[in-house]
């Protein structure tokens, strides 16, 4: 009998379960009216009176142990069902939560914004559907400028029965975020110091090098006595922060309707460091942005005194900068949602 009791004690101590049926089976087996404890008490009647003195105590302890075990198992079960109200097997491993990653365009946009914020630039946004004034006319585009042509611009008709020029104001998907600069200048007074990140649209055939939409960050700085030297220093700082101290910069004269003088800015090729490679077409230089001093006509269009204020503006494509930073050769990758491409930026999660 002594042996049996120690065996049962070990078994009861080891028993664990979070299932109602198993706990009930345990109860019936040990504490039921035909259960093990009952049987042991029957057997107890047959032992000698000398043995009874020892076995009585041991047997009572076993009974108490079993009852306590049953109570605690039942309590455990109640809290589990109250919390989760489920019959599911809670011991199964869970389903892992997959971590997403930031899109490379978002990563680079954030990096560009952070750099200009350090120079005191605010972030301003505007609508993607623009009227002719904000996208073109206020920016000094002449009536016959080719950018207004259907080949470059997606026009939007609010009344599909009318064609362009038929008494309806022309709306377009903005072709650059310079439109946001106009909105900002119209709605406030200098000084202005802001950057405008956003998506822009151009009617181009989709290929590895061109897309019908892409992303820009443009910038505007208007105050008294702002000069081309300020423009250069701002962009020098930007390039060194983004691409590193050893990056070289050069300006080439250019033309934009809204800036005078205008320039395009190149940096030394990030791949070959200026020695010549396919990316820079062996020239050692890659163009990254357009810039210039804001044309006085644009200031006047926005009711800003061009005698008192001057300023500079610049604009760059985020895709181009991303290509240079991560050596992505095909623009289409950015909008195909190919998880194998996007997952490579996992480690960049911020
Ligand atoms: N708006 C020009 C573009 O989209 C970029 C630019 C901005 C150039 C400001 C000069 C000054 O190409």
JSON list of C-alpha atoms in Angstrom, two decimals, residues 173-347:
[
{"chain": "A", "resi": 173, "resn": "UNK", "atom": "CA", "xyz": [-1.95, 66.53, -62.67]},
{"chain": "A", "resi": 174, "resn": "UNK", "atom": "CA", "xyz": [0.89, 68.72, -61.42]},
{"chain": "A", "resi": 175, "resn": "UNK", "atom": "CA", "xyz": [4.06, 68.29, -63.42]},
{"chain": "A", "resi": 176, "resn": "UNK", "atom": "CA", "xyz": [6.28, 69.58, -60.58]},
{"chain": "A", "resi": 177, "resn": "UNK", "atom": "CA", "xyz": [5.88, 70.68, -56.97]},
{"chain": "A", "resi": 178, "resn": "UNK", "atom": "CA", "xyz": [6.81, 74.27, -57.90]},
{"chain": "A", "resi": 179, "resn": "UNK", "atom": "CA", "xyz": [3.02, 74.74, -57.82]},
{"chain": "A", "resi": 180, "resn": "UNK", "atom": "CA", "xyz": [3.23, 74.41, -54.05]},
{"chain": "A", "resi": 181, "resn": "UNK", "atom": "CA", "xyz": [5.76, 77.27, -53.99]},
{"chain": "A", "resi": 182, "resn": "UNK", "atom": "CA", "xyz": [3.23, 79.50, -55.75]},
{"chain": "A", "resi": 183, "resn": "UNK", "atom": "CA", "xyz": [0.52, 78.57, -53.26]},
{"chain": "A", "resi": 184, "resn": "UNK", "atom": "CA", "xyz": [2.84, 79.29, -50.36]},
{"chain": "A", "resi": 185, "resn": "UNK", "atom": "CA", "xyz": [3.93, 82.70, -51.71]},
{"chain": "A", "resi": 186, "resn": "UNK", "atom": "CA", "xyz": [0.31, 83.70, -52.47]},
{"chain": "A", "resi": 187, "resn": "UNK", "atom": "CA", "xyz": [-0.82, 82.83, -48.98]},
{"chain": "A", "resi": 188, "resn": "UNK", "atom": "CA", "xyz": [1.87, 84.48, -46.89]},
{"chain": "A", "resi": 189, "resn": "UNK", "atom": "CA", "xyz": [4.56, 87.10, -46.59]},
{"chain": "A", "resi": 190, "resn": "UNK", "atom": "CA", "xyz": [8.35, 86.61, -46.83]},
{"chain": "A", "resi": 191, "resn": "UNK", "atom": "CA", "xyz": [10.62, 85.34, -45.42]},
{"chain": "A", "resi": 192, "resn": "UNK", "atom": "CA", "xyz": [9.87, 81.85, -46.81]},
{"chain": "A", "resi": 193, "resn": "UNK", "atom": "CA", "xyz": [12.11, 78.89, -46.25]},
{"chain": "A", "resi": 194, "resn": "UNK", "atom": "CA", "xyz": [10.44, 75.61, -47.14]},
{"chain": "A", "resi": 195, "resn": "UNK", "atom": "CA", "xyz": [10.73, 72.36, -49.07]},
{"chain": "A", "resi": 196, "resn": "UNK", "atom": "CA", "xyz": [7.90, 70.69, -50.96]},
{"chain": "A", "resi": 197, "resn": "UNK", "atom": "CA", "xyz": [8.04, 66.90, -51.25]},
{"chain": "A", "resi": 198, "resn": "UNK", "atom": "CA", "xyz": [5.40, 65.21, -53.39]},
{"chain": "A", "resi": 199, "resn": "UNK", "atom": "CA", "xyz": [4.34, 63.09, -56.33]},
{"chain": "A", "resi": 200, "resn": "UNK", "atom": "CA", "xyz": [4.31, 64.60, -59.81]},
{"chain": "A", "resi": 201, "resn": "UNK", "atom": "CA", "xyz": [3.04, 63.36, -63.18]},
{"chain": "A", "resi": 202, "resn": "UNK", "atom": "CA", "xyz": [4.34, 63.58, -66.73]},
{"chain": "A", "resi": 203, "resn": "UNK", "atom": "CA", "xyz": [2.97, 62.02, -69.85]},
{"chain": "A", "resi": 204, "resn": "UNK", "atom": "CA", "xyz": [5.95, 59.83, -70.72]},
{"chain": "A", "resi": 205, "resn": "UNK", "atom": "CA", "xyz": [6.22, 56.26, -71.98]},
{"chain": "A", "resi": 206, "resn": "UNK", "atom": "CA", "xyz": [7.18, 53.95, -69.11]},
{"chain": "A", "resi": 207, "resn": "UNK", "atom": "CA", "xyz": [10.68, 52.50, -69.42]},
{"chain": "A", "resi": 208, "resn": "UNK", "atom": "CA", "xyz": [13.71, 51.78, -67.23]},
{"chain": "A", "resi": 209, "resn": "UNK", "atom": "CA", "xyz": [14.64, 55.49, -67.36]},
{"chain": "A", "resi": 210, "resn": "UNK", "atom": "CA", "xyz": [11.25, 57.26, -67.41]},
{"chain": "A", "resi": 211, "resn": "UNK", "atom": "CA", "xyz": [7.88, 56.92, -65.73]},
{"chain": "A", "resi": 212, "resn": "UNK", "atom": "CA", "xyz": [4.54, 58.69, -65.92]},
{"chain": "A", "resi": 213, "resn": "UNK", "atom": "CA", "xyz": [4.83, 59.62, -62.25]},
{"chain": "A", "resi": 214, "resn": "UNK", "atom": "CA", "xyz": [7.73, 60.20, -59.91]},
{"chain": "A", "resi": 215, "resn": "UNK", "atom": "CA", "xyz": [8.57, 62.09, -56.71]},
{"chain": "A", "resi": 216, "resn": "UNK", "atom": "CA", "xyz": [10.21, 65.43, -56.17]},
{"chain": "A", "resi": 217, "resn": "UNK", "atom": "CA", "xyz": [11.53, 67.58, -53.40]},
{"chain": "A", "resi": 218, "resn": "UNK", "atom": "CA", "xyz": [11.59, 71.23, -54.36]},
{"chain": "A", "resi": 219, "resn": "UNK", "atom": "CA", "xyz": [12.79, 74.07, -52.16]},
{"chain": "A", "resi": 220, "resn": "UNK", "atom": "CA", "xyz": [12.27, 77.80, -51.91]},
{"chain": "A", "resi": 221, "resn": "UNK", "atom": "CA", "xyz": [14.07, 80.49, -49.92]},
{"chain": "A", "resi": 222, "resn": "UNK", "atom": "CA", "xyz": [12.84, 84.09, -50.17]},
{"chain": "A", "resi": 223, "resn": "UNK", "atom": "CA", "xyz": [14.10, 86.95, -48.02]},
{"chain": "A", "resi": 224, "resn": "UNK", "atom": "CA", "xyz": [15.92, 90.27, -48.33]},
{"chain": "A", "resi": 225, "resn": "UNK", "atom": "CA", "xyz": [19.42, 90.01, -49.84]},
{"chain": "A", "resi": 226, "resn": "UNK", "atom": "CA", "xyz": [19.32, 86.32, -50.75]},
{"chain": "A", "resi": 227, "resn": "UNK", "atom": "CA", "xyz": [21.98, 85.67, -53.40]},
{"chain": "A", "resi": 228, "resn": "UNK", "atom": "CA", "xyz": [23.28, 82.90, -55.65]},
{"chain": "A", "resi": 229, "resn": "UNK", "atom": "CA", "xyz": [26.02, 82.35, -53.05]},
{"chain": "A", "resi": 230, "resn": "UNK", "atom": "CA", "xyz": [23.32, 81.34, -50.52]},
{"chain": "A", "resi": 231, "resn": "UNK", "atom": "CA", "xyz": [21.90, 78.92, -53.07]},
{"chain": "A", "resi": 232, "resn": "UNK", "atom": "CA", "xyz": [25.31, 77.34, -53.63]},
{"chain": "A", "resi": 233, "resn": "UNK", "atom": "CA", "xyz": [26.16, 77.02, -49.94]},
{"chain": "A", "resi": 234, "resn": "UNK", "atom": "CA", "xyz": [22.77, 75.45, -49.17]},
{"chain": "A", "resi": 235, "resn": "UNK", "atom": "CA", "xyz": [23.17, 72.87, -51.92]},
{"chain": "A", "resi": 236, "resn": "UNK", "atom": "CA", "xyz": [26.85, 72.18, -51.06]},
{"chain": "A", "resi": 237, "resn": "UNK", "atom": "CA", "xyz": [25.77, 71.38, -47.52]},
{"chain": "A", "resi": 238, "resn": "UNK", "atom": "CA", "xyz": [22.94, 69.18, -48.75]},
{"chain": "A", "resi": 239, "resn": "UNK", "atom": "CA", "xyz": [25.18, 67.14, -51.06]},
{"chain": "A", "resi": 240, "resn": "UNK", "atom": "CA", "xyz": [27.89, 66.58, -48.41]},
{"chain": "A", "resi": 241, "resn": "UNK", "atom": "CA", "xyz": [25.31, 65.46, -45.85]},
{"chain": "A", "resi": 242, "resn": "UNK", "atom": "CA", "xyz": [23.60, 63.08, -48.26]},
{"chain": "A", "resi": 243, "resn": "UNK", "atom": "CA", "xyz": [26.51, 61.66, -50.27]},
{"chain": "A", "resi": 244, "resn": "UNK", "atom": "CA", "xyz": [29.55, 62.31, -48.06]},
{"chain": "A", "resi": 245, "resn": "UNK", "atom": "CA", "xyz": [32.28, 64.94, -47.70]},
{"chain": "A", "resi": 246, "resn": "UNK", "atom": "CA", "xyz": [34.37, 63.80, -50.66]},
{"chain": "A", "resi": 247, "resn": "UNK", "atom": "CA", "xyz": [31.54, 64.37, -53.19]},
{"chain": "A", "resi": 248, "resn": "UNK", "atom": "CA", "xyz": [32.36, 67.06, -55.75]},
{"chain": "A", "resi": 249, "resn": "UNK", "atom": "CA", "xyz": [29.76, 69.51, -57.05]},
{"chain": "A", "resi": 250, "resn": "UNK", "atom": "CA", "xyz": [29.53, 71.55, -60.24]},
{"chain": "A", "resi": 251, "resn": "UNK", "atom": "CA", "xyz": [26.95, 73.95, -61.68]},
{"chain": "A", "resi": 252, "resn": "UNK", "atom": "CA", "xyz": [26.10, 74.26, -65.38]},
{"chain": "A", "resi": 253, "resn": "UNK", "atom": "CA", "xyz": [24.08, 77.17, -66.80]},
{"chain": "A", "resi": 254, "resn": "UNK", "atom": "CA", "xyz": [20.55, 76.14, -67.74]},
{"chain": "A", "resi": 255, "resn": "UNK", "atom": "CA", "xyz": [17.07, 77.52, -68.37]},
{"chain": "A", "resi": 256, "resn": "UNK", "atom": "CA", "xyz": [13.79, 77.36, -66.46]},
{"chain": "A", "resi": 257, "resn": "UNK", "atom": "CA", "xyz": [10.94, 79.84, -67.05]},
{"chain": "A", "resi": 258, "resn": "UNK", "atom": "CA", "xyz": [10.66, 80.58, -63.31]},
{"chain": "A", "resi": 259, "resn": "UNK", "atom": "CA", "xyz": [14.32, 81.20, -62.44]},
{"chain": "A", "resi": 260, "resn": "UNK", "atom": "CA", "xyz": [16.93, 83.65, -63.73]},
{"chain": "A", "resi": 261, "resn": "UNK", "atom": "CA", "xyz": [19.79, 82.84, -63.74]},
{"chain": "A", "resi": 262, "resn": "UNK", "atom": "CA", "xyz": [19.17, 79.09, -63.79]},
{"chain": "A", "resi": 263, "resn": "UNK", "atom": "CA", "xyz": [21.54, 76.17, -63.33]},
{"chain": "A", "resi": 264, "resn": "UNK", "atom": "CA", "xyz": [21.71, 72.42, -63.24]},
{"chain": "A", "resi": 265, "resn": "UNK", "atom": "CA", "xyz": [23.79, 70.84, -60.54]},
{"chain": "A", "resi": 266, "resn": "UNK", "atom": "CA", "xyz": [25.94, 67.73, -61.05]},
{"chain": "A", "resi": 267, "resn": "UNK", "atom": "CA", "xyz": [27.76, 65.68, -58.45]},
{"chain": "A", "resi": 268, "resn": "UNK", "atom": "CA", "xyz": [30.77, 63.44, -58.95]},
{"chain": "A", "resi": 269, "resn": "UNK", "atom": "CA", "xyz": [29.51, 59.95, -59.82]},
{"chain": "A", "resi": 270, "resn": "UNK", "atom": "CA", "xyz": [28.74, 57.99, -56.64]},
{"chain": "A", "resi": 271, "resn": "UNK", "atom": "CA", "xyz": [29.66, 54.69, -58.30]},
{"chain": "A", "resi": 272, "resn": "UNK", "atom": "CA", "xyz": [33.02, 55.36, -59.96]},
{"chain": "A", "resi": 273, "resn": "UNK", "atom": "CA", "xyz": [33.91, 58.46, -57.89]},
{"chain": "A", "resi": 274, "resn": "UNK", "atom": "CA", "xyz": [34.51, 60.46, -61.06]},
{"chain": "A", "resi": 275, "resn": "UNK", "atom": "CA", "xyz": [36.73, 58.08, -63.02]},
{"chain": "A", "resi": 276, "resn": "UNK", "atom": "CA", "xyz": [34.01, 57.14, -65.54]},
{"chain": "A", "resi": 277, "resn": "UNK", "atom": "CA", "xyz": [31.49, 54.27, -65.64]},
{"chain": "A", "resi": 278, "resn": "UNK", "atom": "CA", "xyz": [28.26, 53.32, -67.48]},
{"chain": "A", "resi": 279, "resn": "UNK", "atom": "CA", "xyz": [26.08, 55.14, -64.92]},
{"chain": "A", "resi": 280, "resn": "UNK", "atom": "CA", "xyz": [27.72, 58.52, -65.58]},
{"chain": "A", "resi": 281, "resn": "UNK", "atom": "CA", "xyz": [28.22, 57.65, -69.26]},
{"chain": "A", "resi": 282, "resn": "UNK", "atom": "CA", "xyz": [31.99, 57.84, -68.67]},
{"chain": "A", "resi": 283, "resn": "UNK", "atom": "CA", "xyz": [31.77, 61.54, -67.81]},
{"chain": "A", "resi": 284, "resn": "UNK", "atom": "CA", "xyz": [32.39, 61.18, -64.06]},
{"chain": "A", "resi": 285, "resn": "UNK", "atom": "CA", "xyz": [29.40, 63.46, -63.32]},
{"chain": "A", "resi": 286, "resn": "UNK", "atom": "CA", "xyz": [25.66, 62.91, -62.75]},
{"chain": "A", "resi": 287, "resn": "UNK", "atom": "CA", "xyz": [23.00, 65.58, -62.78]},
{"chain": "A", "resi": 288, "resn": "UNK", "atom": "CA", "xyz": [20.84, 65.66, -59.64]},
{"chain": "A", "resi": 289, "resn": "UNK", "atom": "CA", "xyz": [18.85, 68.90, -59.62]},
{"chain": "A", "resi": 290, "resn": "UNK", "atom": "CA", "xyz": [17.74, 72.12, -61.26]},
{"chain": "A", "resi": 291, "resn": "UNK", "atom": "CA", "xyz": [17.96, 75.45, -59.47]},
{"chain": "A", "resi": 292, "resn": "UNK", "atom": "CA", "xyz": [18.17, 79.21, -59.84]},
{"chain": "A", "resi": 293, "resn": "UNK", "atom": "CA", "xyz": [17.23, 82.65, -58.54]},
{"chain": "A", "resi": 294, "resn": "UNK", "atom": "CA", "xyz": [13.45, 83.11, -58.54]},
{"chain": "A", "resi": 295, "resn": "UNK", "atom": "CA", "xyz": [12.44, 85.24, -61.54]},
{"chain": "A", "resi": 296, "resn": "UNK", "atom": "CA", "xyz": [11.07, 88.65, -60.42]},
{"chain": "A", "resi": 297, "resn": "UNK", "atom": "CA", "xyz": [7.98, 87.99, -62.58]},
{"chain": "A", "resi": 298, "resn": "UNK", "atom": "CA", "xyz": [7.12, 85.01, -60.40]},
{"chain": "A", "resi": 299, "resn": "UNK", "atom": "CA", "xyz": [7.45, 87.09, -57.23]},
{"chain": "A", "resi": 300, "resn": "UNK", "atom": "CA", "xyz": [5.20, 89.80, -58.70]},
{"chain": "A", "resi": 301, "resn": "UNK", "atom": "CA", "xyz": [2.64, 87.18, -59.84]},
{"chain": "A", "resi": 302, "resn": "UNK", "atom": "CA", "xyz": [2.44, 86.15, -56.20]},
{"chain": "A", "resi": 303, "resn": "UNK", "atom": "CA", "xyz": [2.16, 89.78, -54.99]},
{"chain": "A", "resi": 304, "resn": "UNK", "atom": "CA", "xyz": [5.64, 89.87, -53.51]},
{"chain": "A", "resi": 305, "resn": "UNK", "atom": "CA", "xyz": [7.71, 93.04, -53.91]},
{"chain": "A", "resi": 306, "resn": "UNK", "atom": "CA", "xyz": [10.56, 92.00, -56.21]},
{"chain": "A", "resi": 307, "resn": "UNK", "atom": "CA", "xyz": [12.49, 95.20, -55.46]},
{"chain": "A", "resi": 308, "resn": "UNK", "atom": "CA", "xyz": [12.70, 94.27, -51.80]},
{"chain": "A", "resi": 309, "resn": "UNK", "atom": "CA", "xyz": [12.90, 90.48, -51.90]},
{"chain": "A", "resi": 310, "resn": "UNK", "atom": "CA", "xyz": [15.01, 87.96, -53.77]},
{"chain": "A", "resi": 311, "resn": "UNK", "atom": "CA", "xyz": [15.25, 84.22, -53.42]},
{"chain": "A", "resi": 312, "resn": "UNK", "atom": "CA", "xyz": [16.34, 80.91, -54.81]},
{"chain": "A", "resi": 313, "resn": "UNK", "atom": "CA", "xyz": [14.54, 77.71, -55.72]},
{"chain": "A", "resi": 314, "resn": "UNK", "atom": "CA", "xyz": [15.65, 74.20, -56.52]},
{"chain": "A", "resi": 315, "resn": "UNK", "atom": "CA", "xyz": [14.02, 70.91, -57.43]},
{"chain": "A", "resi": 316, "resn": "UNK", "atom": "CA", "xyz": [15.16, 67.30, -57.57]},
{"chain": "A", "resi": 317, "resn": "UNK", "atom": "CA", "xyz": [13.71, 63.87, -58.32]},
{"chain": "A", "resi": 318, "resn": "UNK", "atom": "CA", "xyz": [13.75, 61.50, -55.34]},
{"chain": "A", "resi": 319, "resn": "UNK", "atom": "CA", "xyz": [13.99, 58.47, -57.68]},
{"chain": "A", "resi": 320, "resn": "UNK", "atom": "CA", "xyz": [17.21, 59.82, -59.18]},
{"chain": "A", "resi": 321, "resn": "UNK", "atom": "CA", "xyz": [18.78, 60.33, -55.75]},
{"chain": "A", "resi": 322, "resn": "UNK", "atom": "CA", "xyz": [17.63, 56.87, -54.67]},
{"chain": "A", "resi": 323, "resn": "UNK", "atom": "CA", "xyz": [19.17, 55.33, -57.80]},
{"chain": "A", "resi": 324, "resn": "UNK", "atom": "CA", "xyz": [22.48, 56.92, -56.91]},
{"chain": "A", "resi": 325, "resn": "UNK", "atom": "CA", "xyz": [22.35, 55.88, -53.26]},
{"chain": "A", "resi": 326, "resn": "UNK", "atom": "CA", "xyz": [21.24, 52.29, -53.81]},
{"chain": "A", "resi": 327, "resn": "UNK", "atom": "CA", "xyz": [22.31, 51.72, -57.43]},
{"chain": "A", "resi": 328, "resn": "UNK", "atom": "CA", "xyz": [18.84, 50.85, -58.66]},
{"chain": "A", "resi": 329, "resn": "UNK", "atom": "CA", "xyz": [18.98, 50.81, -62.45]},
{"chain": "A", "resi": 330, "resn": "UNK", "atom": "CA", "xyz": [15.31, 50.39, -63.40]},
{"chain": "A", "resi": 331, "resn": "UNK", "atom": "CA", "xyz": [12.76, 53.04, -62.38]},
{"chain": "A", "resi": 332, "resn": "UNK", "atom": "CA", "xyz": [9.89, 50.59, -62.77]},
{"chain": "A", "resi": 333, "resn": "UNK", "atom": "CA", "xyz": [11.06, 48.66, -59.69]},
{"chain": "A", "resi": 334, "resn": "UNK", "atom": "CA", "xyz": [9.80, 51.49, -57.49]},
{"chain": "A", "resi": 335, "resn": "UNK", "atom": "CA", "xyz": [6.16, 50.94, -58.41]},
{"chain": "A", "resi": 336, "resn": "UNK", "atom": "CA", "xyz": [5.93, 47.21, -59.11]},
{"chain": "A", "resi": 337, "resn": "UNK", "atom": "CA", "xyz": [5.49, 46.20, -55.45]},
{"chain": "A", "resi": 338, "resn": "UNK", "atom": "CA", "xyz": [7.85, 43.25, -55.89]},
{"chain": "A", "resi": 339, "resn": "UNK", "atom": "CA", "xyz": [8.32, 42.03, -52.35]},
{"chain": "A", "resi": 340, "resn": "UNK", "atom": "CA", "xyz": [11.81, 40.63, -53.17]},
{"chain": "A", "resi": 341, "resn": "UNK", "atom": "CA", "xyz": [12.95, 44.14, -54.10]},
{"chain": "A", "resi": 342, "resn": "UNK", "atom": "CA", "xyz": [11.24, 45.89, -51.20]},
{"chain": "A", "resi": 343, "resn": "UNK", "atom": "CA", "xyz": [12.47, 43.43, -48.58]},
{"chain": "A", "resi": 344, "resn": "UNK", "atom": "CA", "xyz": [16.06, 44.42, -49.23]},
{"chain": "A", "resi": 345, "resn": "UNK", "atom": "CA", "xyz": [15.37, 47.64, -47.35]},
{"chain": "A", "resi": 346, "resn": "UNK", "atom": "CA", "xyz": [14.29, 45.76, -44.21]},
{"chain": "A", "resi": 347, "resn": "UNK", "atom": "CA", "xyz": [17.42, 46.67, -42.30]}
]
